[in-house]
Coordinates of C-alpha atoms and ligand atoms in Angstrom, one line a residue:
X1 CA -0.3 37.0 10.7
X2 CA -3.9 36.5 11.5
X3 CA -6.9 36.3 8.8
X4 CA -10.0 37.6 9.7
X5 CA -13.1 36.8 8.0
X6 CA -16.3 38.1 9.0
X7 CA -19.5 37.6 7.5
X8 CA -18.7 37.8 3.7
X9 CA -21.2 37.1 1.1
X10 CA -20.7 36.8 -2.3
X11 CA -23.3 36.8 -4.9
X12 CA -22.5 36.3 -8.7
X13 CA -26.0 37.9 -10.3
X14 CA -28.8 36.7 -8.3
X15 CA -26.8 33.3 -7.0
X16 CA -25.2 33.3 -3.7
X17 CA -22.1 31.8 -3.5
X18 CA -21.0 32.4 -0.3
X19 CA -23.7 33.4 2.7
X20 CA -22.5 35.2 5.6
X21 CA -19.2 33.3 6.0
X22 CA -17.1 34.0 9.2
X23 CA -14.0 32.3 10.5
X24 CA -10.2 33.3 11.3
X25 CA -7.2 32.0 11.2
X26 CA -4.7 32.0 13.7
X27 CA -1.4 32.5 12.6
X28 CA 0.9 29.5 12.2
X29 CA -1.8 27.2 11.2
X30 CA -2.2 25.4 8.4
X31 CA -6.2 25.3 8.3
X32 CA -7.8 23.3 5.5
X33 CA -10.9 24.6 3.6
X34 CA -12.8 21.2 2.5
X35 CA -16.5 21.1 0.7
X36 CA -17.9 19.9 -2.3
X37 CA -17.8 20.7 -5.9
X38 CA -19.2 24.5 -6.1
X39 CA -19.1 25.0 -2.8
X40 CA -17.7 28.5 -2.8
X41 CA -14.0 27.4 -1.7
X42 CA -12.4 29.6 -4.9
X43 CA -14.7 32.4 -4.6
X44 CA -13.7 32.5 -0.9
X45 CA -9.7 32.1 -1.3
X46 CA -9.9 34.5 -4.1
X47 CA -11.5 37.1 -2.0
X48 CA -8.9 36.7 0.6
X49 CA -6.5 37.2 -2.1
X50 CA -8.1 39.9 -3.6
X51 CA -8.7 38.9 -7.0
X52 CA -12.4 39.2 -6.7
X53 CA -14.4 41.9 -4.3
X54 CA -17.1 40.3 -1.7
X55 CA -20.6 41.3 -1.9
X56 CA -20.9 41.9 1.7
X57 CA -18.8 41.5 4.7
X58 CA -14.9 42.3 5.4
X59 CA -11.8 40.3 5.7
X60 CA -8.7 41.3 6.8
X61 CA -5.1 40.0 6.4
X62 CA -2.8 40.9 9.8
X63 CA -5.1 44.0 10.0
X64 CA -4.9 45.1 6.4
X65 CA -8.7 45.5 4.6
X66 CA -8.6 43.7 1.2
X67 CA -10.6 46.5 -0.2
X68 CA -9.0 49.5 1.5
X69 CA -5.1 47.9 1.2
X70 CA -4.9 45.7 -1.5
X71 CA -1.5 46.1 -1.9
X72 CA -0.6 45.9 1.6
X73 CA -2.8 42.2 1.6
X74 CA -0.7 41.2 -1.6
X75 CA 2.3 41.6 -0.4
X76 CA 1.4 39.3 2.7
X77 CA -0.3 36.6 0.7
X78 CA 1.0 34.1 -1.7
X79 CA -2.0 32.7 -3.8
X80 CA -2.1 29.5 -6.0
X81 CA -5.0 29.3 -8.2
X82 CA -7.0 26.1 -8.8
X83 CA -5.8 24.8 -12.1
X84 CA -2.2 26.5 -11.8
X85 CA -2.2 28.9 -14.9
X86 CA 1.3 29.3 -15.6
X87 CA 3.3 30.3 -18.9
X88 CA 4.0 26.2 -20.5
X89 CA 6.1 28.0 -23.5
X90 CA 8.6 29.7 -20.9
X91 CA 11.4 27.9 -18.9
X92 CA 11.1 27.2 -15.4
X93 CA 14.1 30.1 -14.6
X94 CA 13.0 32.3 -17.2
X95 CA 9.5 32.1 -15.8
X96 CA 10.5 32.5 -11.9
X97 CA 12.6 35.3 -12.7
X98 CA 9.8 37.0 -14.6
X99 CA 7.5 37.0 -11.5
X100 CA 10.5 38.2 -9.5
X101 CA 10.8 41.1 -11.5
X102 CA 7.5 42.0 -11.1
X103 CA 7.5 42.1 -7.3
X104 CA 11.0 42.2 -6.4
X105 CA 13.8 44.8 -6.2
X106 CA 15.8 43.7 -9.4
X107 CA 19.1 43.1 -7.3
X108 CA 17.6 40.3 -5.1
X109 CA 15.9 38.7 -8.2
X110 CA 18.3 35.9 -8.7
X111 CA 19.0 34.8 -5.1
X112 CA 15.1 34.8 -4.6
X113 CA 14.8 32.5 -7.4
X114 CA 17.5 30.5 -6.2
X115 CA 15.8 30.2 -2.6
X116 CA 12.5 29.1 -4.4
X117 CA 14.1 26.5 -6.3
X118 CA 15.9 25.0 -3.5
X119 CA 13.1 24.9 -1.0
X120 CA 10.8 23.8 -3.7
X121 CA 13.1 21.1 -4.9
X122 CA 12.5 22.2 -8.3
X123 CA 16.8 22.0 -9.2
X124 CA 16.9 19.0 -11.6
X125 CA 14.3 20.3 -13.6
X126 CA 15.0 24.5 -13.5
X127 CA 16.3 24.2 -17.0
X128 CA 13.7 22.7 -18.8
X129 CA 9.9 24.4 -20.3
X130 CA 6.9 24.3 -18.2
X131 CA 5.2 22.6 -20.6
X132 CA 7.7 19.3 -20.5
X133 CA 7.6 19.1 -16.8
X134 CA 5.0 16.3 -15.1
X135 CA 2.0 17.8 -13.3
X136 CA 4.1 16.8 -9.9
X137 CA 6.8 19.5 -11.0
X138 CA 4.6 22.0 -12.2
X139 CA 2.8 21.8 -8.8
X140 CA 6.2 23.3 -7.5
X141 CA 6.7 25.6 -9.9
X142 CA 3.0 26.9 -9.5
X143 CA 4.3 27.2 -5.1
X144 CA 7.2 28.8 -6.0
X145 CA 5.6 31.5 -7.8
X146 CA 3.3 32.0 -5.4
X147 CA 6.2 32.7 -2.3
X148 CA 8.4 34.5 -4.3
X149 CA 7.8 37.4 -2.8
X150 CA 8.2 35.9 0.8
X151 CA 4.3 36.2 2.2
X152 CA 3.6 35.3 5.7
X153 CA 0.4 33.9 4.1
X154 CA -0.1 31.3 1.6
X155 CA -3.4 30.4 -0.2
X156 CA -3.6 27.1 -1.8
X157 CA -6.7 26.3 -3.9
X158 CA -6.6 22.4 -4.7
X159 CA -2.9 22.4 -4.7
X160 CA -2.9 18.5 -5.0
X161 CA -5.3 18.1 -7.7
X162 CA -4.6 15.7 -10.4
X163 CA -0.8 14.5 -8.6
X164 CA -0.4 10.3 -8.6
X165 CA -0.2 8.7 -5.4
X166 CA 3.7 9.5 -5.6
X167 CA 3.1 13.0 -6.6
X168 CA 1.1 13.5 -3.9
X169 CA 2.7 12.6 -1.3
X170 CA 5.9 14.6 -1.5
X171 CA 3.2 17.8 -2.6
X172 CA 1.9 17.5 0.7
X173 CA 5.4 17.2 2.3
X174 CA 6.3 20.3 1.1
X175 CA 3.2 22.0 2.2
X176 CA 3.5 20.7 5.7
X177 CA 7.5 21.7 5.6
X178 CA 6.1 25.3 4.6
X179 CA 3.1 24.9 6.9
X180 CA 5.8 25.5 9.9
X181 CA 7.2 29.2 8.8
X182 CA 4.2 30.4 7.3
X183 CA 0.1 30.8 7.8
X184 CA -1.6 28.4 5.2
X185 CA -5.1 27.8 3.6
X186 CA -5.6 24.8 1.5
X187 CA -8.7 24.0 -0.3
X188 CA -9.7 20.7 -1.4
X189 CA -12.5 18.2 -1.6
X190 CA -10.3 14.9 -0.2
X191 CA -10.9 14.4 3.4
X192 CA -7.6 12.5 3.7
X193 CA -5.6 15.2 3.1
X194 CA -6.8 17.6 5.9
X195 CA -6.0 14.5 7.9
X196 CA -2.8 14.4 6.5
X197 CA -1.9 18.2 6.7
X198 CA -4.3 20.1 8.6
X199 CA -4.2 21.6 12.0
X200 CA -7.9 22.7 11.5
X201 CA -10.7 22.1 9.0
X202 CA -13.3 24.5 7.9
X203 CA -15.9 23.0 5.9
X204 CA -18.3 24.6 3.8
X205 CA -21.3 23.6 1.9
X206 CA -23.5 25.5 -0.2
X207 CA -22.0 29.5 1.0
X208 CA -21.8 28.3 4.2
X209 CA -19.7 27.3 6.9
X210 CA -21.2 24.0 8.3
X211 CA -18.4 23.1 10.5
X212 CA -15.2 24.8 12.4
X213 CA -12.7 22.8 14.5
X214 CA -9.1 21.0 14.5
X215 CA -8.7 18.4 12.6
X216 CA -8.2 16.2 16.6
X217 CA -11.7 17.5 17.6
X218 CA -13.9 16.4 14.1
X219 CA -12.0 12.9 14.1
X220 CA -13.2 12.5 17.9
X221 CA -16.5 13.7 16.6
X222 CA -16.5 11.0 14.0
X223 CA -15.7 7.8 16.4
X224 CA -17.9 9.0 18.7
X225 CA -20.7 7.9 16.0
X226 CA -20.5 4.5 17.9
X227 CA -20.8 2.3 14.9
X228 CA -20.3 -1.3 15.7
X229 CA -19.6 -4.3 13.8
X230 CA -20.4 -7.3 15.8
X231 CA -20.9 -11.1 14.4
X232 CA -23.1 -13.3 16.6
X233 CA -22.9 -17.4 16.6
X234 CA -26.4 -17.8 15.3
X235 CA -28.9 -16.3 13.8
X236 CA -30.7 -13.0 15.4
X237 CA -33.8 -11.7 14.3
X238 CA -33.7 -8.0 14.1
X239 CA -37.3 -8.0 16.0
X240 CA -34.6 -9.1 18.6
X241 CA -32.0 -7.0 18.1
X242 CA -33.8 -3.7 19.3
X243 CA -34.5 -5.2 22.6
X244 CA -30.3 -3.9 23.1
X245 CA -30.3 -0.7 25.0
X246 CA -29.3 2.6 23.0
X247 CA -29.9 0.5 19.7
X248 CA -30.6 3.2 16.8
X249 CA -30.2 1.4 13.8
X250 CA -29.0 -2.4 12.8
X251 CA -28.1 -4.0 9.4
X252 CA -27.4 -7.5 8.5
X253 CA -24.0 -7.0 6.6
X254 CA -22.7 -11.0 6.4
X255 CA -24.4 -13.9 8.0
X256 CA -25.3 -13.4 11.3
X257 CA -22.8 -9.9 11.3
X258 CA -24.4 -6.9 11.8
X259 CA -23.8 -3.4 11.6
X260 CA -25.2 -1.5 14.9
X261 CA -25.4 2.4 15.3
X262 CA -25.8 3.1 18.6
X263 CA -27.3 6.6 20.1
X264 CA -24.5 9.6 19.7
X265 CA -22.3 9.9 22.5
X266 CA -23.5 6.2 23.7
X267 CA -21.0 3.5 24.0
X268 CA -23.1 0.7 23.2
X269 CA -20.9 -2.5 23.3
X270 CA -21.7 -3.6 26.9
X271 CA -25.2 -3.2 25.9
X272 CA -24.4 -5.9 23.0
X273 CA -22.3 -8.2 25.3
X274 CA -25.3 -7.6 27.8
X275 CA -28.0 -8.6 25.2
X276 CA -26.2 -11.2 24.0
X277 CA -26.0 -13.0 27.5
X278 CA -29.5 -12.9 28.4
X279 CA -30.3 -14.3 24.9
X280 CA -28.2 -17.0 25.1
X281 CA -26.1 -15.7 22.2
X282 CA -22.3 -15.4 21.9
X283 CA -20.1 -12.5 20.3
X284 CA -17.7 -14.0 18.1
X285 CA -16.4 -10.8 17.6
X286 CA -16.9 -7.1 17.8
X287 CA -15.3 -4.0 16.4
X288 CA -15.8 -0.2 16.5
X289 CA -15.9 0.8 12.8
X290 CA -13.2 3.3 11.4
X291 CA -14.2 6.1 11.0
X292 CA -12.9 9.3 10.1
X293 CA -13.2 12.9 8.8
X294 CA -14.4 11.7 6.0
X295 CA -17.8 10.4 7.4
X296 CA -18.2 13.8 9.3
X297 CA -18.0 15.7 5.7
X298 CA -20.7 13.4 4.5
X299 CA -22.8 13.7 7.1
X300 CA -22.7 17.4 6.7
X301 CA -23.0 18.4 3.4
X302 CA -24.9 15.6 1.9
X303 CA -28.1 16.3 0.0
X304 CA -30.9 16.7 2.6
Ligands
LIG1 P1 -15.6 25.6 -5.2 O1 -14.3 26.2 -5.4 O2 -15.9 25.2 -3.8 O3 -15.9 24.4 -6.2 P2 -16.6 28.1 -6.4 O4 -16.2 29.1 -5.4 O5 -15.7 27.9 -7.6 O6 -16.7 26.7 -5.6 O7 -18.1 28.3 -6.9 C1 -19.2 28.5 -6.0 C2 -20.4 28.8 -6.8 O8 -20.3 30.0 -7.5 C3 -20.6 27.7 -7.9 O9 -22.0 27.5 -8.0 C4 -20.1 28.4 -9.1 O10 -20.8 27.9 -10.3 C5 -20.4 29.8 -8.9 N1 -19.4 30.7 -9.6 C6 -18.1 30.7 -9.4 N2 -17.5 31.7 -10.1 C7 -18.5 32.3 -10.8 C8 -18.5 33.4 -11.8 N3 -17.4 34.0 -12.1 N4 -19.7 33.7 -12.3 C9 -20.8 33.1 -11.9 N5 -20.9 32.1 -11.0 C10 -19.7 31.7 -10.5
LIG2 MG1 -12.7 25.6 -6.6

């Protein structure tokens, strides 16, 4: 159950908020679409889900056209909207078996509500309104909605907004556990959850795509920054300092520790030991910063 996306643009008026976007989705993989605030990750998930027509451009869902089989798309794809809109005055039965109705044979109605329950681990609380459960349960309520009707495909648009730490967790649990049966998209702005959940990462940034990979192949990306922590025995003046090989930037962070970016791809720690020899210095100690996915996404969609 393959997405394709091929250069879709979307403008709303005169303002372009997606530009030439192109990716796919394999099936099987749980991909996560991360960017910014305004972005275009909404517009984008609800074209796939075909809420909202493109401007330009064509995506298809395991061959189907979004504009020339909408229904055939639907019934593949299981959308959550950002914000989960759901009914807070109707019970969390009444409400599943409402949307069953709607797209299910009425005689597997029931069982199908049963299923979603289960897998959604919604059973303690199926009896009470929408409106008394915590954000947490209405999470689940808002997924099982959206598989009800059993789609290969699932498009999540900030599923873990506004969760606690507790929340959170077992949220992305369940997406992961559903991330092995069916093809997921996730949108969200926190890097640590494509960490968390993610096979791939697709991030975007103003309309367009600024960076395609797995998840692996970003967070190899990001070490490979080379940025070093190392704290010397005495004082170095930076004068100094760029006398070591590959040297790109240093910062005084603590007495006599300084923060070193060496040239991409560059592993400049022998360079420091090597420096610090000939100057008649000593490393205390060093250490390769942490970094992450996180420092990627900044890189590529801050303000230039
Ligand atoms: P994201 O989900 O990444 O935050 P959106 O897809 O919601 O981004 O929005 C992308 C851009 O398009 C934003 O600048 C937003 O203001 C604009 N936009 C979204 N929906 C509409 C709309 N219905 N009418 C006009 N502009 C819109
Ligand atoms: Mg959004």
């Amino acid at each position: 159950m393959s997405i394709i996306v091929e250069n879709i643009t979307k403008l709303y008026g005169k303002q372009k908020a997606l530009d030439q976007v192109s990716f796919t989705v394999e099936p099987g993989q749980v991909v996560g679409f991360l960017g910014p605030n305004g972005a275009g990750k909404s517009t984008m998930m609800k074209i796939i889900s075909c809420f909202i027509p493109q401007t330009e451009g064509r995506v298809t869902v395991d061959g189907f056209d979004v504009n020339d089989q909408p229904v055939e798309v639907r019934r593949n794809v299981g959308y959550l909207p950002e914000h989960n809109p759901l009914y807070l005055d109707m019970y969390v039965k009444e409400f599943l078996t409402f949307v069953g109705s709607i797209q299910l044979a009425k005689a597997d109605v029931q069982k199908r509500v049963k299923e979603m329950i289960d897998v959604t681990g919604l059973g303690p609380e199926q009896n009470k309104k929408i409106g008394a459960l915590s954000k947490g349960y209405r999470q689940r309520v808002g997924l099982a909605q959206s598989m009800i009707h059993n789609p290969c495909v699932l498009i999540l648009d900030e599923p873990t907004t506004g969760l606690d730490p507790n929340q959170l967790v077992e949220i992305r649990q369940l997406i992961r556990t559903l991330g092995k049966e069916k093809t997921v998209i996730l949108s969200t702005h926190i890097m640590q959850e494509v960490e968390a959940i993610c096979d791939r990462v697709v991030i975007i940034n103003k309309g367009k795509i600024v960076a395609d990979d797995t998840t692996q192949l970003l967070q190899q990306q990001a070490s490979d920054q080379g940025v070093i922590v190392v704290e010397f025995d005495k004082i170095v003046q930076e004068g100094l300092l760029k006398k070591v090989n590959g040297l790109v930037s240093a910062e005084m962070i603590r007495t006599n520790t300084w923060k070193i970016k060496g040239r991409k791809g560059t592993d400049i720690r022998q360079e420091i030991f090597r420096f610090a020899a000939e100057t008649g210095l000593s490393v205390l100690t060093l250490q390769k910063e942490e970094s992450n996915i996180e420092s990627v996404f900044h890189q590529l969609t801050r303000e230039k």
